[in-house]
Amino acid sequence: DAKTTQPPSMDCAEGRAANLPCNHSTISGNEYVYWYRQIHSQGPQYIIHGLKNNETNEMASLIITEDRKSSTLILPHATLRDTAVYYCIVRVYGGGYQKVTFGTGTKLQVIP
Amino acid sequence: DAGVIQSPRHEVTEMGQEVTLRCKPISGHDYLFWYRQTMMRGLELLIYFNNNVPIDDSGMPEDRFSAKMPNASFSTLKIQPSEPRDSAVYFCASSLAGLGSPLHFGNGTRLTVT
């Protein structure tokens, strides 16, 4: 799977949009971009994923650049409960191969 | 659905003892993953199964670690003998096959080996 690069930490004011960047310059055409978050010591929680189009769900929006070399996770109105470590992963699926590895992520601190 | 269920939530044991961690994946999921998380190494993939068959165990640290999936609804991760450096949070996750299927994680087992 392609390697991802994320800033180690970010701050965001409560109520403002949190924009978390991820670089995946070696991504292949059949790799999806996934975002997970981990709150305190709970299990990672799935947020959103995409292949090449921008995606939105009830939790967040995912913006993928046209060349697919980077993406941004957007939390439109950050709350204190969004304080967590956010992981960006690229992942290929095929022929039973589904190895999913996590990097070090971005620690997002939402400030009152 | 109840989600991925792991037991026990906490385990404290002495060095040299056998430890067995348990996982019940989400019904109908084809893949099961075991991860270990520590402050130093982050989230590490230990092993994963597809339809109860181990596919990649290259992350299993030593022969002291073994994992089994006797059926689609149950998996175990065993450490024998345990050592203090095995202290970590162990997560189990499951997913469907198919493009775009996300992983669903359990709440983990916090293992402390004294």
PDB file of C-alpha atoms in Angstrom:
ATOM      1  CA  ASP A   1       0.000   0.000   0.000  1.00  0.00           C
ATOM      2  CA  ALA A   2       1.123   3.548  -0.683  1.00  0.00           C
ATOM      3  CA  LYS A   3       2.690   5.554   2.122  1.00  0.00           C
ATOM      4  CA  THR A   4       0.845   8.529   3.622  1.00  0.00           C
ATOM      5  CA  THR A   5       2.227  11.647   5.298  1.00  0.00           C
ATOM      6  CA  GLN A   6       0.255  13.683   7.838  1.00  0.00           C
ATOM      7  CA  PRO A   7       1.168  16.540  10.172  1.00  0.00           C
ATOM      8  CA  PRO A   8       1.690  15.209  13.696  1.00  0.00           C
ATOM      9  CA  SER A   9      -0.681  17.677  15.338  1.00  0.00           C
ATOM     10  CA  MET A  10      -3.194  20.456  14.661  1.00  0.00           C
ATOM     11  CA  ASP A  11      -5.415  22.773  16.679  1.00  0.00           C
ATOM     12  CA  CYS A  12      -8.869  23.956  15.714  1.00  0.00           C
ATOM     13  CA  ALA A  13     -11.266  26.351  17.438  1.00  0.00           C
ATOM     14  CA  GLU A  14     -14.578  24.876  18.469  1.00  0.00           C
ATOM     15  CA  GLY A  15     -17.271  25.598  15.875  1.00  0.00           C
ATOM     16  CA  ARG A  16     -14.797  26.206  13.099  1.00  0.00           C
ATOM     17  CA  ALA A  17     -14.002  23.854  10.236  1.00  0.00           C
ATOM     18  CA  ALA A  18     -11.105  21.469  10.798  1.00  0.00           C
ATOM     19  CA  ASN A  19      -9.125  20.715   7.652  1.00  0.00           C
ATOM     20  CA  LEU A  20      -6.782  17.761   8.001  1.00  0.00           C
ATOM     21  CA  PRO A  21      -4.341  17.205   5.116  1.00  0.00           C
ATOM     22  CA  CYS A  22      -2.819  13.963   3.907  1.00  0.00           C
ATOM     23  CA  ASN A  23      -0.171  13.397   1.284  1.00  0.00           C
ATOM     24  CA  HIS A  24      -0.197  10.121  -0.667  1.00  0.00           C
ATOM     25  CA  SER A  25       1.935  10.934  -3.686  1.00  0.00           C
ATOM     26  CA  THR A  26       2.625   7.277  -4.590  1.00  0.00           C
ATOM     27  CA  ILE A  27      -1.021   6.225  -4.662  1.00  0.00           C
ATOM     28  CA  SER A  28      -2.000   3.724  -7.352  1.00  0.00           C
ATOM     29  CA  GLY A  29      -5.093   3.863  -9.509  1.00  0.00           C
ATOM     30  CA  ASN A  30      -6.859   1.101  -7.603  1.00  0.00           C
ATOM     31  CA  GLU A  31      -6.155   2.389  -4.107  1.00  0.00           C
ATOM     32  CA  TYR A  32      -8.829   4.004  -1.996  1.00  0.00           C
ATOM     33  CA  VAL A  33      -8.231   6.781   0.518  1.00  0.00           C
ATOM     34  CA  TYR A  34      -9.684   6.044   3.965  1.00  0.00           C
ATOM     35  CA  TRP A  35      -9.940   8.149   7.082  1.00  0.00           C
ATOM     36  CA  TYR A  36     -10.313   6.809  10.606  1.00  0.00           C
ATOM     37  CA  ARG A  37     -10.119   8.467  13.977  1.00  0.00           C
ATOM     38  CA  GLN A  38      -9.250   7.205  17.428  1.00  0.00           C
ATOM     39  CA  ILE A  39     -10.677   8.926  20.461  1.00  0.00           C
ATOM     40  CA  HIS A  40      -8.606   8.383  23.586  1.00  0.00           C
ATOM     41  CA  SER A  41      -7.966   4.636  23.848  1.00  0.00           C
ATOM     42  CA  GLN A  42     -11.047   3.407  21.994  1.00  0.00           C
ATOM     43  CA  GLY A  43     -10.823   1.357  18.804  1.00  0.00           C
ATOM     44  CA  PRO A  44     -10.338   3.374  15.606  1.00  0.00           C
ATOM     45  CA  GLN A  45     -13.588   4.555  14.085  1.00  0.00           C
ATOM     46  CA  TYR A  46     -14.235   4.674  10.357  1.00  0.00           C
ATOM     47  CA  ILE A  47     -15.078   8.159   9.049  1.00  0.00           C
ATOM     48  CA  ILE A  48     -15.138   8.210   5.266  1.00  0.00           C
ATOM     49  CA  HIS A  49     -13.414   6.905   2.148  1.00  0.00           C
ATOM     50  CA  GLY A  50     -13.104   7.754  -1.544  1.00  0.00           C
ATOM     51  CA  LEU A  51     -11.429   6.774  -4.778  1.00  0.00           C
ATOM     52  CA  LYS A  52     -11.305   9.919  -6.904  1.00  0.00           C
ATOM     53  CA  ASN A  53     -14.477  11.894  -6.390  1.00  0.00           C
ATOM     54  CA  ASN A  54     -15.129  14.095  -3.395  1.00  0.00           C
ATOM     55  CA  GLU A  55     -17.305  12.433  -0.775  1.00  0.00           C
ATOM     56  CA  THR A  56     -19.546  13.658   2.025  1.00  0.00           C
ATOM     57  CA  ASN A  57     -21.377  11.887   4.801  1.00  0.00           C
ATOM     58  CA  GLU A  58     -22.902  12.860   8.117  1.00  0.00           C
ATOM     59  CA  MET A  59     -19.519  13.034   9.794  1.00  0.00           C
ATOM     60  CA  ALA A  60     -17.212  14.716   7.310  1.00  0.00           C
ATOM     61  CA  SER A  61     -16.244  15.610   3.767  1.00  0.00           C
ATOM     62  CA  LEU A  62     -13.311  14.187   1.836  1.00  0.00           C
ATOM     63  CA  ILE A  63     -11.664  16.258  -0.866  1.00  0.00           C
ATOM     64  CA  ILE A  64      -9.258  14.385  -3.165  1.00  0.00           C
ATOM     65  CA  THR A  65      -7.092  16.343  -5.575  1.00  0.00           C
ATOM     66  CA  GLU A  66      -7.455  15.648  -9.267  1.00  0.00           C
ATOM     67  CA  ASP A  67      -4.065  13.910  -9.436  1.00  0.00           C
ATOM     68  CA  ARG A  68      -5.019  11.938  -6.287  1.00  0.00           C
ATOM     69  CA  LYS A  69      -1.686  12.680  -4.666  1.00  0.00           C
ATOM     70  CA  SER A  70      -3.261  14.347  -1.655  1.00  0.00           C
ATOM     71  CA  SER A  71      -6.541  14.669   0.174  1.00  0.00           C
ATOM     72  CA  THR A  72      -8.174  16.733   2.910  1.00  0.00           C
ATOM     73  CA  LEU A  73     -10.619  15.606   5.544  1.00  0.00           C
ATOM     74  CA  ILE A  74     -13.002  18.375   6.539  1.00  0.00           C
ATOM     75  CA  LEU A  75     -14.961  18.407   9.791  1.00  0.00           C
ATOM     76  CA  PRO A  76     -17.317  21.310   9.057  1.00  0.00           C
ATOM     77  CA  HIS A  77     -18.088  22.419  12.624  1.00  0.00           C
ATOM     78  CA  ALA A  78     -15.572  20.926  15.020  1.00  0.00           C
ATOM     79  CA  THR A  79     -16.712  20.145  18.557  1.00  0.00           C
ATOM     80  CA  LEU A  80     -14.719  19.180  21.623  1.00  0.00           C
ATOM     81  CA  ARG A  81     -15.743  15.563  21.005  1.00  0.00           C
ATOM     82  CA  ASP A  82     -13.811  15.648  17.712  1.00  0.00           C
ATOM     83  CA  THR A  83     -10.536  15.807  19.637  1.00  0.00           C
ATOM     84  CA  ALA A  84      -8.817  12.611  18.501  1.00  0.00           C
ATOM     85  CA  VAL A  85      -6.020  11.137  16.405  1.00  0.00           C
ATOM     86  CA  TYR A  86      -6.976  11.068  12.732  1.00  0.00           C
ATOM     87  CA  TYR A  87      -5.460   8.462  10.424  1.00  0.00           C
ATOM     88  CA  CYS A  88      -5.278   8.677   6.644  1.00  0.00           C
ATOM     89  CA  ILE A  89      -4.753   5.336   4.909  1.00  0.00           C
ATOM     90  CA  VAL A  90      -4.544   4.234   1.309  1.00  0.00           C
ATOM     91  CA  ARG A  91      -5.553   0.701   0.682  1.00  0.00           C
ATOM     92  CA  VAL A  92      -5.754  -1.696  -2.219  1.00  0.00           C
ATOM     93  CA  TYR A  93      -8.104  -4.614  -2.423  1.00  0.00           C
ATOM     94  CA  GLY A  94      -7.854  -7.535  -4.707  1.00  0.00           C
ATOM     95  CA  GLY A  95      -7.418 -11.288  -4.810  1.00  0.00           C
ATOM     96  CA  GLY A  96      -7.982 -11.663  -1.088  1.00  0.00           C
ATOM     97  CA  TYR A  97      -5.201  -9.205  -0.299  1.00  0.00           C
ATOM     98  CA  GLN A  98      -6.440  -6.645   2.183  1.00  0.00           C
ATOM     99  CA  LYS A  99      -3.497  -5.595   4.313  1.00  0.00           C
ATOM    100  CA  VAL A 100      -4.382  -2.379   6.145  1.00  0.00           C
ATOM    101  CA  THR A 101      -1.573  -0.515   7.888  1.00  0.00           C
ATOM    102  CA  PHE A 102      -1.856   2.660   9.965  1.00  0.00           C
ATOM    103  CA  GLY A 103       0.677   5.469  10.137  1.00  0.00           C
ATOM    104  CA  THR A 104       1.164   7.855  13.045  1.00  0.00           C
ATOM    105  CA  GLY A 105      -1.810  10.093  12.230  1.00  0.00           C
ATOM    106  CA  THR A 106      -2.640  13.704  13.147  1.00  0.00           C
ATOM    107  CA  LYS A 107      -3.562  14.557  16.708  1.00  0.00           C
ATOM    108  CA  LEU A 108      -6.381  17.110  16.439  1.00  0.00           C
ATOM    109  CA  GLN A 109      -7.048  19.255  19.475  1.00  0.00           C
ATOM    110  CA  VAL A 110     -10.312  21.190  19.396  1.00  0.00           C
ATOM    111  CA  ILE A 111     -10.008  24.262  21.600  1.00  0.00           C
ATOM    112  CA  PRO A 112     -13.005  25.867  23.369  1.00  0.00           C
TER     113      PRO A 112
ATOM    114  CA  ASP B   1     -25.559  -5.424  15.221  1.00  0.00           C
ATOM    115  CA  ALA B   2     -23.478  -5.418  18.400  1.00  0.00           C
ATOM    116  CA  GLY B   3     -20.273  -4.660  16.560  1.00  0.00           C
ATOM    117  CA  VAL B   4     -16.953  -6.398  17.097  1.00  0.00           C
ATOM    118  CA  ILE B   5     -16.792  -7.828  20.607  1.00  0.00           C
ATOM    119  CA  GLN B   6     -13.515  -8.408  22.402  1.00  0.00           C
ATOM    120  CA  SER B   7     -12.879 -10.032  25.735  1.00  0.00           C
ATOM    121  CA  PRO B   8     -11.596  -9.470  28.281  1.00  0.00           C
ATOM    122  CA  ARG B   9     -11.442  -5.659  28.338  1.00  0.00           C
ATOM    123  CA  HIS B  10      -8.510  -5.754  30.737  1.00  0.00           C
ATOM    124  CA  GLU B  11      -6.032  -8.504  31.517  1.00  0.00           C
ATOM    125  CA  VAL B  12      -3.281  -8.391  34.101  1.00  0.00           C
ATOM    126  CA  THR B  13      -0.949 -11.354  34.263  1.00  0.00           C
ATOM    127  CA  GLU B  14       2.506 -12.295  35.433  1.00  0.00           C
ATOM    128  CA  MET B  15       5.432 -12.863  33.154  1.00  0.00           C
ATOM    129  CA  GLY B  16       5.548 -16.418  31.861  1.00  0.00           C
ATOM    130  CA  GLN B  17       1.817 -17.004  31.991  1.00  0.00           C
ATOM    131  CA  GLU B  18      -0.313 -17.839  28.964  1.00  0.00           C
ATOM    132  CA  VAL B  19      -2.706 -15.161  27.798  1.00  0.00           C
ATOM    133  CA  THR B  20      -5.673 -15.688  25.465  1.00  0.00           C
ATOM    134  CA  LEU B  21      -7.521 -12.778  23.897  1.00  0.00           C
ATOM    135  CA  ARG B  22     -10.864 -13.340  22.223  1.00  0.00           C
ATOM    136  CA  CYS B  23     -12.753 -11.697  19.392  1.00  0.00           C
ATOM    137  CA  LYS B  24     -16.205 -12.079  17.900  1.00  0.00           C
ATOM    138  CA  PRO B  25     -16.404 -10.318  14.522  1.00  0.00           C
ATOM    139  CA  ILE B  26     -19.506  -8.756  13.027  1.00  0.00           C
ATOM    140  CA  SER B  27     -21.733 -11.450  11.592  1.00  0.00           C
ATOM    141  CA  GLY B  28     -21.233 -11.912   7.858  1.00  0.00           C
ATOM    142  CA  HIS B  29     -17.843 -10.231   7.703  1.00  0.00           C
ATOM    143  CA  ASP B  30     -15.221 -12.046   5.654  1.00  0.00           C
ATOM    144  CA  TYR B  31     -12.041 -10.519   7.085  1.00  0.00           C
ATOM    145  CA  LEU B  32     -10.691 -10.418  10.603  1.00  0.00           C
ATOM    146  CA  PHE B  33      -7.657  -8.424  11.729  1.00  0.00           C
ATOM    147  CA  TRP B  34      -5.590  -8.370  14.925  1.00  0.00           C
ATOM    148  CA  TYR B  35      -3.702  -5.173  15.799  1.00  0.00           C
ATOM    149  CA  ARG B  36      -1.481  -4.165  18.693  1.00  0.00           C
ATOM    150  CA  GLN B  37      -1.078  -0.584  19.883  1.00  0.00           C
ATOM    151  CA  THR B  38       1.691   0.863  22.020  1.00  0.00           C
ATOM    152  CA  MET B  39       2.928   4.401  22.549  1.00  0.00           C
ATOM    153  CA  MET B  40       6.256   3.574  20.969  1.00  0.00           C
ATOM    154  CA  ARG B  41       5.099   1.685  17.873  1.00  0.00           C
ATOM    155  CA  GLY B  42       1.555   2.915  17.286  1.00  0.00           C
ATOM    156  CA  LEU B  43      -0.972   0.585  15.658  1.00  0.00           C
ATOM    157  CA  GLU B  44       0.681  -2.533  14.267  1.00  0.00           C
ATOM    158  CA  LEU B  45      -1.053  -5.155  12.158  1.00  0.00           C
ATOM    159  CA  LEU B  46      -0.260  -8.576  13.571  1.00  0.00           C
ATOM    160  CA  ILE B  47      -2.256 -10.943  11.365  1.00  0.00           C
ATOM    161  CA  TYR B  48      -5.388 -11.083   9.277  1.00  0.00           C
ATOM    162  CA  PHE B  49      -7.756 -13.804   8.140  1.00  0.00           C
ATOM    163  CA  ASN B  50      -9.987 -14.196   5.108  1.00  0.00           C
ATOM    164  CA  ASN B  51     -12.839 -16.676   5.482  1.00  0.00           C
ATOM    165  CA  ASN B  52     -11.155 -18.127   8.582  1.00  0.00           C
ATOM    166  CA  VAL B  53      -7.844 -18.701   6.761  1.00  0.00           C
ATOM    167  CA  PRO B  54      -4.729 -16.765   7.854  1.00  0.00           C
ATOM    168  CA  ILE B  55      -3.541 -14.653   4.910  1.00  0.00           C
ATOM    169  CA  ASP B  56      -0.657 -12.618   6.298  1.00  0.00           C
ATOM    170  CA  ASP B  57       0.992 -13.207   9.664  1.00  0.00           C
ATOM    171  CA  SER B  58       4.172 -11.284   8.921  1.00  0.00           C
ATOM    172  CA  GLY B  59       3.392  -8.853  11.734  1.00  0.00           C
ATOM    173  CA  MET B  60       3.336 -11.490  14.459  1.00  0.00           C
ATOM    174  CA  PRO B  61       6.360 -10.544  16.546  1.00  0.00           C
ATOM    175  CA  GLU B  62       7.574 -13.939  17.709  1.00  0.00           C
ATOM    176  CA  ASP B  63       6.705 -17.593  17.950  1.00  0.00           C
ATOM    177  CA  ARG B  64       5.232 -16.839  21.337  1.00  0.00           C
ATOM    178  CA  PHE B  65       2.282 -15.325  19.498  1.00  0.00           C
ATOM    179  CA  SER B  66      -0.323 -17.441  17.732  1.00  0.00           C
ATOM    180  CA  ALA B  67      -3.770 -16.723  16.319  1.00  0.00           C
ATOM    181  CA  LYS B  68      -6.588 -18.986  15.294  1.00  0.00           C
ATOM    182  CA  MET B  69      -9.995 -18.613  13.724  1.00  0.00           C
ATOM    183  CA  PRO B  70     -11.816 -21.929  14.145  1.00  0.00           C
ATOM    184  CA  ASN B  71     -15.041 -20.555  12.682  1.00  0.00           C
ATOM    185  CA  ALA B  72     -16.501 -17.401  11.189  1.00  0.00           C
ATOM    186  CA  SER B  73     -17.684 -16.039  14.517  1.00  0.00           C
ATOM    187  CA  PHE B  74     -14.653 -16.475  16.754  1.00  0.00           C
ATOM    188  CA  SER B  75     -10.940 -15.802  16.829  1.00  0.00           C
ATOM    189  CA  THR B  76      -8.245 -16.003  19.496  1.00  0.00           C
ATOM    190  CA  LEU B  77      -4.834 -14.445  19.927  1.00  0.00           C
ATOM    191  CA  LYS B  78      -2.613 -16.357  22.305  1.00  0.00           C
ATOM    192  CA  ILE B  79       0.671 -15.330  23.884  1.00  0.00           C
ATOM    193  CA  GLN B  80       2.685 -18.090  25.536  1.00  0.00           C
ATOM    194  CA  PRO B  81       4.760 -17.322  27.521  1.00  0.00           C
ATOM    195  CA  SER B  82       3.904 -13.669  28.077  1.00  0.00           C
ATOM    196  CA  GLU B  83       6.582 -11.016  28.707  1.00  0.00           C
ATOM    197  CA  PRO B  84       6.364  -7.451  30.080  1.00  0.00           C
ATOM    198  CA  ARG B  85       7.102  -6.036  26.614  1.00  0.00           C
ATOM    199  CA  ASP B  86       3.851  -7.589  25.389  1.00  0.00           C
ATOM    200  CA  SER B  87       1.944  -5.033  27.442  1.00  0.00           C
ATOM    201  CA  ALA B  88      -0.247  -3.129  24.982  1.00  0.00           C
ATOM    202  CA  VAL B  89      -3.803  -2.666  23.800  1.00  0.00           C
ATOM    203  CA  TYR B  90      -4.825  -5.381  21.370  1.00  0.00           C
ATOM    204  CA  PHE B  91      -7.567  -4.596  18.874  1.00  0.00           C
ATOM    205  CA  CYS B  92      -9.611  -6.895  16.707  1.00  0.00           C
ATOM    206  CA  ALA B  93     -11.353  -5.608  13.578  1.00  0.00           C
ATOM    207  CA  SER B  94     -13.526  -7.125  10.878  1.00  0.00           C
ATOM    208  CA  SER B  95     -14.731  -6.121   7.435  1.00  0.00           C
ATOM    209  CA  LEU B  96     -16.694  -7.319   4.479  1.00  0.00           C
ATOM    210  CA  ALA B  97     -14.967  -8.281   1.279  1.00  0.00           C
ATOM    211  CA  GLY B  98     -15.408  -5.982  -1.665  1.00  0.00           C
ATOM    212  CA  LEU B  99     -14.229  -2.614  -2.778  1.00  0.00           C
ATOM    213  CA  GLY B 100     -14.592   0.178  -0.288  1.00  0.00           C
ATOM    214  CA  SER B 101     -15.470  -1.924   2.765  1.00  0.00           C
ATOM    215  CA  PRO B 102     -14.168  -0.239   5.928  1.00  0.00           C
ATOM    216  CA  LEU B 103     -12.755  -1.935   9.010  1.00  0.00           C
ATOM    217  CA  HIS B 104     -14.894  -2.056  12.145  1.00  0.00           C
ATOM    218  CA  PHE B 105     -12.886  -2.192  15.357  1.00  0.00           C
ATOM    219  CA  GLY B 106     -13.653  -3.585  18.764  1.00  0.00           C
ATOM    220  CA  ASN B 107     -12.895  -1.658  21.951  1.00  0.00           C
ATOM    221  CA  GLY B 108      -9.711  -3.572  22.547  1.00  0.00           C
ATOM    222  CA  THR B 109      -8.121  -5.587  25.339  1.00  0.00           C
ATOM    223  CA  ARG B 110      -5.620  -3.782  27.544  1.00  0.00           C
ATOM    224  CA  LEU B 111      -2.947  -6.312  28.497  1.00  0.00           C
ATOM    225  CA  THR B 112      -0.533  -5.685  31.330  1.00  0.00           C
ATOM    226  CA  VAL B 113       2.226  -8.219  31.948  1.00  0.00           C
ATOM    227  CA  THR B 114       4.093  -7.719  35.230  1.00  0.00           C
TER     228      THR B 114
END
